[in-house]
Amino acid sequence: MTRNSLWTALAAMSLQLAQGWAGHTCRSPSQDKGASLFVTESAAKPQEVVTMAPPTVVTCAEQHSRLQWGGNYTYVVLRPDGLPSFRGNLGGAQASYEYRPLDSFYGGLTVNWKQGRTHGDDGKRHLLYVDLQERLGYTAACRNNDLRFTFFTGLGYRHLGQKFIPTQGSILYFRYNELYIPVGTLIDYSFNRWFALGLDFVWMPQVYPTVLIVPLKGARWVLTEKLANFYAALPFDFTLTRSQKWHLVIKPFYERWKDGHSTAVTSTGIPLGLPGNAYNFWGVDVNFAYCF
């Protein structure tokens, strides 16, 4: 290597060292202080956390309408006045619609159908049961809307058809058609979002009961009115979905109903003698309900 080449290499190395040292030490103390303050302030400043509010869930009690439908099983004891009783099983279906806003007007419509066969010492009876109710009333709420009371009245219609097959004699058909005034209360309490327990009670005094006996040339007889008819139930309401719209309702019930005896008499004043009937119904309804 010549002397000129050696000096040229040393000069290049010196230039590189000078540039590196200048880049490392050229920042002023004020610049370093500003950088450290920026880092400190950034670390000390709390970060804002954006949270989303959970969606508001409207409970079934706070929704105005409820549509309900399902099936039923009933054990019945039928006691004609002064005659042996009949016992048997009925099955059927029911449906209802209720408009039930809190602290406001209440309206409802119920339909109930049962059918089956009973047996007794005197023969057997096939029963057909159809009941319709229209209800108007008022709903009051308390305890943060967890406890609700509904008071109502309205108009009811019941058809009870009987096909009586005696052990001896001819078959008889009885068709009872009865108007009545339902007067009742519905009470339910929500223990939490998923379960509520209720109490239903309806008094059903008759206002115009009649019976049609088919073999007697279609004669329609007016019956004595009976007031001691009532229905009681204990609904267990289970919520099935987080939206609170779908429910399963299991409702054990008891009902007592009585047909009056005939008021018709012959031209000589002798009563025709159609006896009254007392019905005792024990059963359970299983329903699905949709609230909206």
PDB file of C-alpha atoms in Angstrom:
ATOM      1  CA  MET A   1       0.000   0.000   0.000  1.00  0.00           C
ATOM      2  CA  THR A   2       1.377   3.487  -0.914  1.00  0.00           C
ATOM      3  CA  ARG A   3       1.527   6.344   1.522  1.00  0.00           C
ATOM      4  CA  ASN A   4      -1.262   8.205  -0.281  1.00  0.00           C
ATOM      5  CA  SER A   5      -3.631   5.207  -0.062  1.00  0.00           C
ATOM      6  CA  LEU A   6      -2.946   4.835   3.665  1.00  0.00           C
ATOM      7  CA  TRP A   7      -3.775   8.464   4.348  1.00  0.00           C
ATOM      8  CA  THR A   8      -6.955   8.206   2.300  1.00  0.00           C
ATOM      9  CA  ALA A   9      -8.209   5.175   4.322  1.00  0.00           C
ATOM     10  CA  LEU A  10      -7.413   6.864   7.647  1.00  0.00           C
ATOM     11  CA  ALA A  11      -9.307   9.983   6.566  1.00  0.00           C
ATOM     12  CA  ALA A  12     -12.414   7.942   5.640  1.00  0.00           C
ATOM     13  CA  MET A  13     -12.393   6.135   9.000  1.00  0.00           C
ATOM     14  CA  SER A  14     -12.059   9.422  10.877  1.00  0.00           C
ATOM     15  CA  LEU A  15     -15.029  10.874   8.968  1.00  0.00           C
ATOM     16  CA  GLN A  16     -17.254   7.888   9.842  1.00  0.00           C
ATOM     17  CA  LEU A  17     -16.346   8.099  13.557  1.00  0.00           C
ATOM     18  CA  ALA A  18     -17.083  11.817  13.603  1.00  0.00           C
ATOM     19  CA  GLN A  19     -20.510  11.372  12.010  1.00  0.00           C
ATOM     20  CA  GLY A  20     -21.445   8.614  14.529  1.00  0.00           C
ATOM     21  CA  TRP A  21     -20.409  10.704  17.521  1.00  0.00           C
ATOM     22  CA  ALA A  22     -22.289  13.743  16.238  1.00  0.00           C
ATOM     23  CA  GLY A  23     -25.486  11.717  15.755  1.00  0.00           C
ATOM     24  CA  HIS A  24     -25.274  10.408  19.317  1.00  0.00           C
ATOM     25  CA  THR A  25     -24.566  13.702  21.078  1.00  0.00           C
ATOM     26  CA  CYS A  26     -26.194  16.389  18.932  1.00  0.00           C
ATOM     27  CA  ARG A  27     -29.582  16.366  20.852  1.00  0.00           C
ATOM     28  CA  SER A  28     -29.862  19.185  23.323  1.00  0.00           C
ATOM     29  CA  PRO A  29     -30.860  18.699  26.991  1.00  0.00           C
ATOM     30  CA  SER A  30     -34.136  20.534  26.327  1.00  0.00           C
ATOM     31  CA  GLN A  31     -35.011  18.040  23.636  1.00  0.00           C
ATOM     32  CA  ASP A  32     -34.266  15.122  25.984  1.00  0.00           C
ATOM     33  CA  LYS A  33     -36.337  16.742  28.730  1.00  0.00           C
ATOM     34  CA  GLY A  34     -39.291  17.259  26.377  1.00  0.00           C
ATOM     35  CA  ALA A  35     -39.155  13.667  25.248  1.00  0.00           C
ATOM     36  CA  SER A  36     -39.065  12.371  28.825  1.00  0.00           C
ATOM     37  CA  LEU A  37     -42.005  14.618  29.786  1.00  0.00           C
ATOM     38  CA  PHE A  38     -43.993  13.314  26.821  1.00  0.00           C
ATOM     39  CA  VAL A  39     -43.345   9.738  27.854  1.00  0.00           C
ATOM     40  CA  THR A  40     -44.226  10.474  31.504  1.00  0.00           C
ATOM     41  CA  GLU A  41     -47.435  12.339  30.632  1.00  0.00           C
ATOM     42  CA  SER A  42     -48.478   9.609  28.217  1.00  0.00           C
ATOM     43  CA  ALA A  43     -47.944   6.944  30.844  1.00  0.00           C
ATOM     44  CA  ALA A  44     -49.739   8.959  33.557  1.00  0.00           C
ATOM     45  CA  LYS A  45     -52.804   9.841  31.473  1.00  0.00           C
ATOM     46  CA  PRO A  46     -55.535   7.165  31.933  1.00  0.00           C
ATOM     47  CA  GLN A  47     -56.882   5.576  28.813  1.00  0.00           C
ATOM     48  CA  GLU A  48     -60.596   6.005  28.050  1.00  0.00           C
ATOM     49  CA  VAL A  49     -62.468   2.666  27.840  1.00  0.00           C
ATOM     50  CA  VAL A  50     -65.575   2.638  25.664  1.00  0.00           C
ATOM     51  CA  THR A  51     -68.214   0.215  26.959  1.00  0.00           C
ATOM     52  CA  MET A  52     -71.440  -0.786  25.222  1.00  0.00           C
ATOM     53  CA  ALA A  53     -74.627  -0.670  27.289  1.00  0.00           C
ATOM     54  CA  PRO A  54     -76.409  -4.041  27.466  1.00  0.00           C
ATOM     55  CA  PRO A  55     -79.620  -4.268  25.433  1.00  0.00           C
ATOM     56  CA  THR A  56     -82.782  -3.465  27.361  1.00  0.00           C
ATOM     57  CA  VAL A  57     -84.921  -6.573  27.952  1.00  0.00           C
ATOM     58  CA  VAL A  58     -88.670  -5.989  28.233  1.00  0.00           C
ATOM     59  CA  THR A  59     -90.272  -8.586  30.490  1.00  0.00           C
ATOM     60  CA  CYS A  60     -93.470 -10.368  29.527  1.00  0.00           C
ATOM     61  CA  ALA A  61     -95.352  -8.417  32.205  1.00  0.00           C
ATOM     62  CA  GLU A  62     -94.283  -5.164  30.510  1.00  0.00           C
ATOM     63  CA  GLN A  63     -95.429  -6.351  27.076  1.00  0.00           C
ATOM     64  CA  HIS A  64     -99.088  -5.693  26.446  1.00  0.00           C
ATOM     65  CA  SER A  65    -100.291  -8.793  24.595  1.00  0.00           C
ATOM     66  CA  ARG A  66    -100.089 -12.504  25.353  1.00  0.00           C
ATOM     67  CA  LEU A  67    -101.193 -15.366  23.100  1.00  0.00           C
ATOM     68  CA  GLN A  68    -101.435 -18.783  24.757  1.00  0.00           C
ATOM     69  CA  TRP A  69    -102.396 -22.267  23.543  1.00  0.00           C
ATOM     70  CA  GLY A  70    -101.994 -25.887  24.630  1.00  0.00           C
ATOM     71  CA  GLY A  71    -103.607 -29.151  25.695  1.00  0.00           C
ATOM     72  CA  ASN A  72    -105.369 -30.360  28.821  1.00  0.00           C
ATOM     73  CA  TYR A  73    -106.212 -33.480  30.797  1.00  0.00           C
ATOM     74  CA  THR A  74    -109.231 -33.662  33.140  1.00  0.00           C
ATOM     75  CA  TYR A  75    -110.609 -36.204  35.567  1.00  0.00           C
ATOM     76  CA  VAL A  76    -114.346 -35.677  36.054  1.00  0.00           C
ATOM     77  CA  VAL A  77    -116.912 -36.884  38.563  1.00  0.00           C
ATOM     78  CA  LEU A  78    -120.515 -36.355  37.390  1.00  0.00           C
ATOM     79  CA  ARG A  79    -123.268 -36.743  39.989  1.00  0.00           C
ATOM     80  CA  PRO A  80    -126.891 -36.522  38.812  1.00  0.00           C
ATOM     81  CA  ASP A  81    -129.171 -35.533  41.696  1.00  0.00           C
ATOM     82  CA  GLY A  82    -130.406 -38.648  43.473  1.00  0.00           C
ATOM     83  CA  LEU A  83    -128.670 -41.041  41.040  1.00  0.00           C
ATOM     84  CA  PRO A  84    -125.344 -42.936  40.995  1.00  0.00           C
ATOM     85  CA  SER A  85    -122.284 -40.961  39.918  1.00  0.00           C
ATOM     86  CA  PHE A  86    -120.182 -41.294  36.752  1.00  0.00           C
ATOM     87  CA  ARG A  87    -116.382 -41.027  36.589  1.00  0.00           C
ATOM     88  CA  GLY A  88    -114.030 -40.720  33.667  1.00  0.00           C
ATOM     89  CA  ASN A  89    -111.271 -38.918  31.793  1.00  0.00           C
ATOM     90  CA  LEU A  90    -111.413 -36.008  29.355  1.00  0.00           C
ATOM     91  CA  GLY A  91    -108.821 -34.570  27.007  1.00  0.00           C
ATOM     92  CA  GLY A  92    -108.826 -31.440  24.913  1.00  0.00           C
ATOM     93  CA  ALA A  93    -107.245 -28.118  24.071  1.00  0.00           C
ATOM     94  CA  GLN A  94    -107.489 -24.463  25.018  1.00  0.00           C
ATOM     95  CA  ALA A  95    -106.359 -21.076  23.753  1.00  0.00           C
ATOM     96  CA  SER A  96    -106.513 -17.504  24.984  1.00  0.00           C
ATOM     97  CA  TYR A  97    -105.568 -13.955  24.059  1.00  0.00           C
ATOM     98  CA  GLU A  98    -105.015 -11.260  26.684  1.00  0.00           C
ATOM     99  CA  TYR A  99    -104.346  -7.537  26.383  1.00  0.00           C
ATOM    100  CA  ARG A 100    -102.883  -6.725  29.802  1.00  0.00           C
ATOM    101  CA  PRO A 101    -100.861  -3.493  30.077  1.00  0.00           C
ATOM    102  CA  LEU A 102     -99.855  -2.558  33.605  1.00  0.00           C
ATOM    103  CA  ASP A 103    -102.074  -0.089  35.493  1.00  0.00           C
ATOM    104  CA  SER A 104    -104.514   0.024  32.613  1.00  0.00           C
ATOM    105  CA  PHE A 105    -107.462  -1.594  30.836  1.00  0.00           C
ATOM    106  CA  TYR A 106    -107.601  -5.393  30.580  1.00  0.00           C
ATOM    107  CA  GLY A 107    -109.295  -7.445  27.865  1.00  0.00           C
ATOM    108  CA  GLY A 108    -109.265 -11.168  27.215  1.00  0.00           C
ATOM    109  CA  LEU A 109    -110.847 -13.998  25.268  1.00  0.00           C
ATOM    110  CA  THR A 110    -110.593 -17.694  26.243  1.00  0.00           C
ATOM    111  CA  VAL A 111    -111.704 -20.887  24.475  1.00  0.00           C
ATOM    112  CA  ASN A 112    -111.712 -24.310  26.142  1.00  0.00           C
ATOM    113  CA  TRP A 113    -112.681 -27.716  24.733  1.00  0.00           C
ATOM    114  CA  LYS A 114    -112.757 -31.133  26.432  1.00  0.00           C
ATOM    115  CA  GLN A 115    -114.187 -34.473  25.394  1.00  0.00           C
ATOM    116  CA  GLY A 116    -114.246 -37.979  26.836  1.00  0.00           C
ATOM    117  CA  ARG A 117    -116.209 -40.813  28.409  1.00  0.00           C
ATOM    118  CA  THR A 118    -117.482 -41.552  31.922  1.00  0.00           C
ATOM    119  CA  HIS A 119    -118.756 -44.795  33.437  1.00  0.00           C
ATOM    120  CA  GLY A 120    -121.220 -45.527  36.231  1.00  0.00           C
ATOM    121  CA  ASP A 121    -123.563 -48.162  37.627  1.00  0.00           C
ATOM    122  CA  ASP A 122    -126.408 -46.991  35.365  1.00  0.00           C
ATOM    123  CA  GLY A 123    -124.386 -47.013  32.128  1.00  0.00           C
ATOM    124  CA  LYS A 124    -121.963 -44.586  30.532  1.00  0.00           C
ATOM    125  CA  ARG A 125    -122.021 -40.985  29.366  1.00  0.00           C
ATOM    126  CA  HIS A 126    -119.991 -39.397  26.592  1.00  0.00           C
ATOM    127  CA  LEU A 127    -119.257 -35.759  27.475  1.00  0.00           C
ATOM    128  CA  LEU A 128    -118.511 -32.768  25.249  1.00  0.00           C
ATOM    129  CA  TYR A 129    -117.440 -29.560  27.001  1.00  0.00           C
ATOM    130  CA  VAL A 130    -117.042 -26.212  25.198  1.00  0.00           C
ATOM    131  CA  ASP A 131    -116.532 -22.954  27.082  1.00  0.00           C
ATOM    132  CA  LEU A 132    -116.074 -19.392  25.789  1.00  0.00           C
ATOM    133  CA  GLN A 133    -115.313 -16.309  27.876  1.00  0.00           C
ATOM    134  CA  GLU A 134    -115.021 -12.638  27.004  1.00  0.00           C
ATOM    135  CA  ARG A 135    -113.377 -10.538  29.724  1.00  0.00           C
ATOM    136  CA  LEU A 136    -113.078  -6.820  30.496  1.00  0.00           C
ATOM    137  CA  GLY A 137    -111.335  -5.382  33.530  1.00  0.00           C
ATOM    138  CA  TYR A 138    -108.336  -3.550  34.983  1.00  0.00           C
ATOM    139  CA  THR A 139    -104.753  -4.536  35.873  1.00  0.00           C
ATOM    140  CA  ALA A 140    -102.824  -2.994  38.781  1.00  0.00           C
ATOM    141  CA  ALA A 141     -99.116  -3.552  39.488  1.00  0.00           C
ATOM    142  CA  CYS A 142     -96.895  -3.023  42.535  1.00  0.00           C
ATOM    143  CA  ARG A 143     -93.478  -4.043  43.949  1.00  0.00           C
ATOM    144  CA  ASN A 144     -91.620  -2.798  40.846  1.00  0.00           C
ATOM    145  CA  ASN A 145     -94.203  -4.499  38.599  1.00  0.00           C
ATOM    146  CA  ASP A 146     -93.344  -7.922  40.026  1.00  0.00           C
ATOM    147  CA  LEU A 147     -96.798  -8.345  41.616  1.00  0.00           C
ATOM    148  CA  ARG A 148     -99.849  -7.914  39.377  1.00  0.00           C
ATOM    149  CA  PHE A 149    -103.595  -8.007  40.067  1.00  0.00           C
ATOM    150  CA  THR A 150    -106.281  -8.164  37.380  1.00  0.00           C
ATOM    151  CA  PHE A 151    -109.990  -7.831  38.183  1.00  0.00           C
ATOM    152  CA  PHE A 152    -112.522  -8.581  35.459  1.00  0.00           C
ATOM    153  CA  THR A 153    -116.053  -9.467  34.493  1.00  0.00           C
ATOM    154  CA  GLY A 154    -117.656 -10.234  31.149  1.00  0.00           C
ATOM    155  CA  LEU A 155    -119.867 -12.784  29.444  1.00  0.00           C
ATOM    156  CA  GLY A 156    -119.507 -16.556  29.229  1.00  0.00           C
ATOM    157  CA  TYR A 157    -121.144 -19.356  27.265  1.00  0.00           C
ATOM    158  CA  ARG A 158    -120.912 -23.066  28.033  1.00  0.00           C
ATOM    159  CA  HIS A 159    -122.096 -26.082  26.067  1.00  0.00           C
ATOM    160  CA  LEU A 160    -122.205 -29.466  27.815  1.00  0.00           C
ATOM    161  CA  GLY A 161    -123.283 -32.314  25.577  1.00  0.00           C
ATOM    162  CA  GLN A 162    -124.110 -35.735  26.990  1.00  0.00           C
ATOM    163  CA  LYS A 163    -124.782 -39.008  25.226  1.00  0.00           C
ATOM    164  CA  PHE A 164    -126.280 -41.265  27.887  1.00  0.00           C
ATOM    165  CA  ILE A 165    -126.119 -45.003  27.131  1.00  0.00           C
ATOM    166  CA  PRO A 166    -128.021 -46.737  29.967  1.00  0.00           C
ATOM    167  CA  THR A 167    -127.559 -50.369  30.889  1.00  0.00           C
ATOM    168  CA  GLN A 168    -131.242 -50.771  30.043  1.00  0.00           C
ATOM    169  CA  GLY A 169    -133.380 -48.606  27.804  1.00  0.00           C
ATOM    170  CA  SER A 170    -132.878 -46.186  24.920  1.00  0.00           C
ATOM    171  CA  ILE A 171    -129.994 -43.817  24.301  1.00  0.00           C
ATOM    172  CA  LEU A 172    -130.651 -40.207  25.374  1.00  0.00           C
ATOM    173  CA  TYR A 173    -128.933 -37.021  24.180  1.00  0.00           C
ATOM    174  CA  PHE A 174    -128.762 -33.947  26.433  1.00  0.00           C
ATOM    175  CA  ARG A 175    -127.456 -30.632  25.156  1.00  0.00           C
ATOM    176  CA  TYR A 176    -126.979 -28.056  27.889  1.00  0.00           C
ATOM    177  CA  ASN A 177    -126.465 -24.451  26.763  1.00  0.00           C
ATOM    178  CA  GLU A 178    -125.817 -21.966  29.529  1.00  0.00           C
ATOM    179  CA  LEU A 179    -125.003 -18.251  29.658  1.00  0.00           C
ATOM    180  CA  TYR A 180    -123.164 -16.966  32.706  1.00  0.00           C
ATOM    181  CA  ILE A 181    -121.342 -13.899  34.051  1.00  0.00           C
ATOM    182  CA  PRO A 182    -117.664 -14.522  34.901  1.00  0.00           C
ATOM    183  CA  VAL A 183    -116.375 -12.443  37.814  1.00  0.00           C
ATOM    184  CA  GLY A 184    -112.755 -13.108  38.594  1.00  0.00           C
ATOM    185  CA  THR A 185    -109.251 -12.111  39.539  1.00  0.00           C
ATOM    186  CA  LEU A 186    -105.812 -13.035  38.175  1.00  0.00           C
ATOM    187  CA  ILE A 187    -102.820 -12.676  40.496  1.00  0.00           C
ATOM    188  CA  ASP A 188     -99.216 -13.422  39.563  1.00  0.00           C
ATOM    189  CA  TYR A 189     -95.832 -12.723  41.114  1.00  0.00           C
ATOM    190  CA  SER A 190     -92.468 -12.820  39.303  1.00  0.00           C
ATOM    191  CA  PHE A 191     -89.747 -14.255  41.543  1.00  0.00           C
ATOM    192  CA  ASN A 192     -87.113 -13.508  38.894  1.00  0.00           C
ATOM    193  CA  ARG A 193     -86.796 -13.186  35.107  1.00  0.00           C
ATOM    194  CA  TRP A 194     -87.323 -16.915  34.638  1.00  0.00           C
ATOM    195  CA  PHE A 195     -90.210 -17.919  36.911  1.00  0.00           C
ATOM    196  CA  ALA A 196     -93.591 -16.575  38.024  1.00  0.00           C
ATOM    197  CA  LEU A 197     -96.371 -18.109  40.107  1.00  0.00           C
ATOM    198  CA  GLY A 198    -100.032 -17.175  39.755  1.00  0.00           C
ATOM    199  CA  LEU A 199    -103.496 -17.667  41.195  1.00  0.00           C
ATOM    200  CA  ASP A 200    -106.648 -17.562  39.037  1.00  0.00           C
ATOM    201  CA  PHE A 201    -110.149 -17.543  40.486  1.00  0.00           C
ATOM    202  CA  VAL A 202    -113.412 -17.109  38.555  1.00  0.00           C
ATOM    203  CA  TRP A 203    -116.960 -17.157  39.933  1.00  0.00           C
ATOM    204  CA  MET A 204    -119.505 -18.094  37.220  1.00  0.00           C
ATOM    205  CA  PRO A 205    -123.159 -17.479  38.180  1.00  0.00           C
ATOM    206  CA  GLN A 206    -125.617 -18.641  35.501  1.00  0.00           C
ATOM    207  CA  VAL A 207    -128.153 -16.258  33.962  1.00  0.00           C
ATOM    208  CA  TYR A 208    -129.957 -18.352  31.324  1.00  0.00           C
ATOM    209  CA  PRO A 209    -129.404 -22.143  31.438  1.00  0.00           C
ATOM    210  CA  THR A 210    -131.367 -24.424  29.100  1.00  0.00           C
ATOM    211  CA  VAL A 211    -131.283 -28.064  27.999  1.00  0.00           C
ATOM    212  CA  LEU A 212    -132.338 -29.712  24.751  1.00  0.00           C
ATOM    213  CA  ILE A 213    -133.362 -33.390  24.892  1.00  0.00           C
ATOM    214  CA  VAL A 214    -133.196 -34.888  21.416  1.00  0.00           C
ATOM    215  CA  PRO A 215    -135.701 -37.793  21.716  1.00  0.00           C
ATOM    216  CA  LEU A 216    -138.383 -35.436  23.039  1.00  0.00           C
ATOM    217  CA  LYS A 217    -138.927 -33.823  19.629  1.00  0.00           C
ATOM    218  CA  GLY A 218    -136.257 -31.189  20.266  1.00  0.00           C
ATOM    219  CA  ALA A 219    -137.957 -29.669  23.299  1.00  0.00           C
ATOM    220  CA  ARG A 220    -135.824 -27.000  25.031  1.00  0.00           C
ATOM    221  CA  TRP A 221    -136.320 -26.721  28.768  1.00  0.00           C
ATOM    222  CA  VAL A 222    -135.310 -23.838  30.994  1.00  0.00           C
ATOM    223  CA  LEU A 223    -133.370 -24.884  34.084  1.00  0.00           C
ATOM    224  CA  THR A 224    -133.066 -23.374  37.512  1.00  0.00           C
ATOM    225  CA  GLU A 225    -130.137 -20.977  37.746  1.00  0.00           C
ATOM    226  CA  LYS A 226    -127.140 -22.020  39.793  1.00  0.00           C
ATOM    227  CA  LEU A 227    -124.771 -19.557  41.435  1.00  0.00           C
ATOM    228  CA  ALA A 228    -122.188 -21.786  43.148  1.00  0.00           C
ATOM    229  CA  ASN A 229    -120.052 -22.406  40.050  1.00  0.00           C
ATOM    230  CA  PHE A 230    -116.357 -21.532  40.246  1.00  0.00           C
ATOM    231  CA  TYR A 231    -112.926 -22.202  38.753  1.00  0.00           C
ATOM    232  CA  ALA A 232    -109.531 -22.041  40.517  1.00  0.00           C
ATOM    233  CA  ALA A 233    -106.053 -22.580  39.046  1.00  0.00           C
ATOM    234  CA  LEU A 234    -102.397 -22.253  40.064  1.00  0.00           C
ATOM    235  CA  PRO A 235    -100.282 -21.432  36.963  1.00  0.00           C
ATOM    236  CA  PHE A 236     -96.516 -22.055  37.028  1.00  0.00           C
ATOM    237  CA  ASP A 237     -94.931 -19.780  34.397  1.00  0.00           C
ATOM    238  CA  PHE A 238     -91.421 -20.639  33.118  1.00  0.00           C
ATOM    239  CA  THR A 239     -89.610 -18.227  30.777  1.00  0.00           C
ATOM    240  CA  LEU A 240     -87.889 -20.081  27.925  1.00  0.00           C
ATOM    241  CA  THR A 241     -85.897 -17.350  26.129  1.00  0.00           C
ATOM    242  CA  ARG A 242     -83.730 -14.358  27.055  1.00  0.00           C
ATOM    243  CA  SER A 243     -86.040 -12.106  25.069  1.00  0.00           C
ATOM    244  CA  GLN A 244     -88.817 -12.950  27.589  1.00  0.00           C
ATOM    245  CA  LYS A 245     -91.215 -13.670  24.728  1.00  0.00           C
ATOM    246  CA  TRP A 246     -91.653 -17.461  24.914  1.00  0.00           C
ATOM    247  CA  HIS A 247     -93.044 -19.184  28.003  1.00  0.00           C
ATOM    248  CA  LEU A 248     -94.119 -22.615  29.216  1.00  0.00           C
ATOM    249  CA  VAL A 249     -97.152 -22.512  31.536  1.00  0.00           C
ATOM    250  CA  ILE A 250     -98.242 -25.535  33.590  1.00  0.00           C
ATOM    251  CA  LYS A 251    -101.597 -24.934  35.264  1.00  0.00           C
ATOM    252  CA  PRO A 252    -103.270 -27.401  37.654  1.00  0.00           C
ATOM    253  CA  PHE A 253    -106.937 -26.504  38.191  1.00  0.00           C
ATOM    254  CA  TYR A 254    -110.197 -27.428  39.894  1.00  0.00           C
ATOM    255  CA  GLU A 255    -113.685 -26.516  38.666  1.00  0.00           C
ATOM    256  CA  ARG A 256    -117.137 -27.072  40.074  1.00  0.00           C
ATOM    257  CA  TRP A 257    -120.199 -26.682  37.856  1.00  0.00           C
ATOM    258  CA  LYS A 258    -123.842 -27.505  38.429  1.00  0.00           C
ATOM    259  CA  ASP A 259    -126.781 -27.783  36.043  1.00  0.00           C
ATOM    260  CA  GLY A 260    -130.116 -26.950  37.635  1.00  0.00           C
ATOM    261  CA  HIS A 261    -133.149 -29.201  37.432  1.00  0.00           C
ATOM    262  CA  SER A 262    -135.921 -28.495  34.938  1.00  0.00           C
ATOM    263  CA  THR A 263    -138.617 -25.950  35.755  1.00  0.00           C
ATOM    264  CA  ALA A 264    -141.141 -27.348  33.245  1.00  0.00           C
ATOM    265  CA  VAL A 265    -144.409 -28.869  34.478  1.00  0.00           C
ATOM    266  CA  THR A 266    -147.259 -30.705  32.808  1.00  0.00           C
ATOM    267  CA  SER A 267    -150.674 -29.146  32.198  1.00  0.00           C
ATOM    268  CA  THR A 268    -151.767 -30.562  35.548  1.00  0.00           C
ATOM    269  CA  GLY A 269    -148.813 -28.972  37.376  1.00  0.00           C
ATOM    270  CA  ILE A 270    -146.679 -32.092  37.798  1.00  0.00           C
ATOM    271  CA  PRO A 271    -142.915 -31.415  37.369  1.00  0.00           C
ATOM    272  CA  LEU A 272    -141.341 -33.214  34.441  1.00  0.00           C
ATOM    273  CA  GLY A 273    -138.553 -34.265  36.792  1.00  0.00           C
ATOM    274  CA  LEU A 274    -135.273 -33.765  34.895  1.00  0.00           C
ATOM    275  CA  PRO A 275    -132.655 -33.832  37.682  1.00  0.00           C
ATOM    276  CA  GLY A 276    -129.736 -31.477  37.988  1.00  0.00           C
ATOM    277  CA  ASN A 277    -126.097 -32.506  37.556  1.00  0.00           C
ATOM    278  CA  ALA A 278    -123.039 -31.625  39.622  1.00  0.00           C
ATOM    279  CA  TYR A 279    -119.633 -31.758  37.891  1.00  0.00           C
ATOM    280  CA  ASN A 280    -116.264 -31.809  39.629  1.00  0.00           C
ATOM    281  CA  PHE A 281    -113.308 -31.311  37.287  1.00  0.00           C
ATOM    282  CA  TRP A 282    -109.677 -31.856  38.361  1.00  0.00           C
ATOM    283  CA  GLY A 283    -106.986 -31.432  35.751  1.00  0.00           C
ATOM    284  CA  VAL A 284    -103.928 -29.728  34.326  1.00  0.00           C
ATOM    285  CA  ASP A 285    -103.308 -27.464  31.325  1.00  0.00           C
ATOM    286  CA  VAL A 286     -99.925 -27.388  29.569  1.00  0.00           C
ATOM    287  CA  ASN A 287     -99.481 -24.280  27.419  1.00  0.00           C
ATOM    288  CA  PHE A 288     -97.008 -22.367  25.324  1.00  0.00           C
ATOM    289  CA  ALA A 289     -97.304 -18.586  25.517  1.00  0.00           C
ATOM    290  CA  TYR A 290     -95.948 -15.809  23.296  1.00  0.00           C
ATOM    291  CA  CYS A 291     -95.723 -12.231  24.598  1.00  0.00           C
ATOM    292  CA  PHE A 292     -95.575  -9.233  22.283  1.00  0.00           C
TER     293      PHE A 292
END
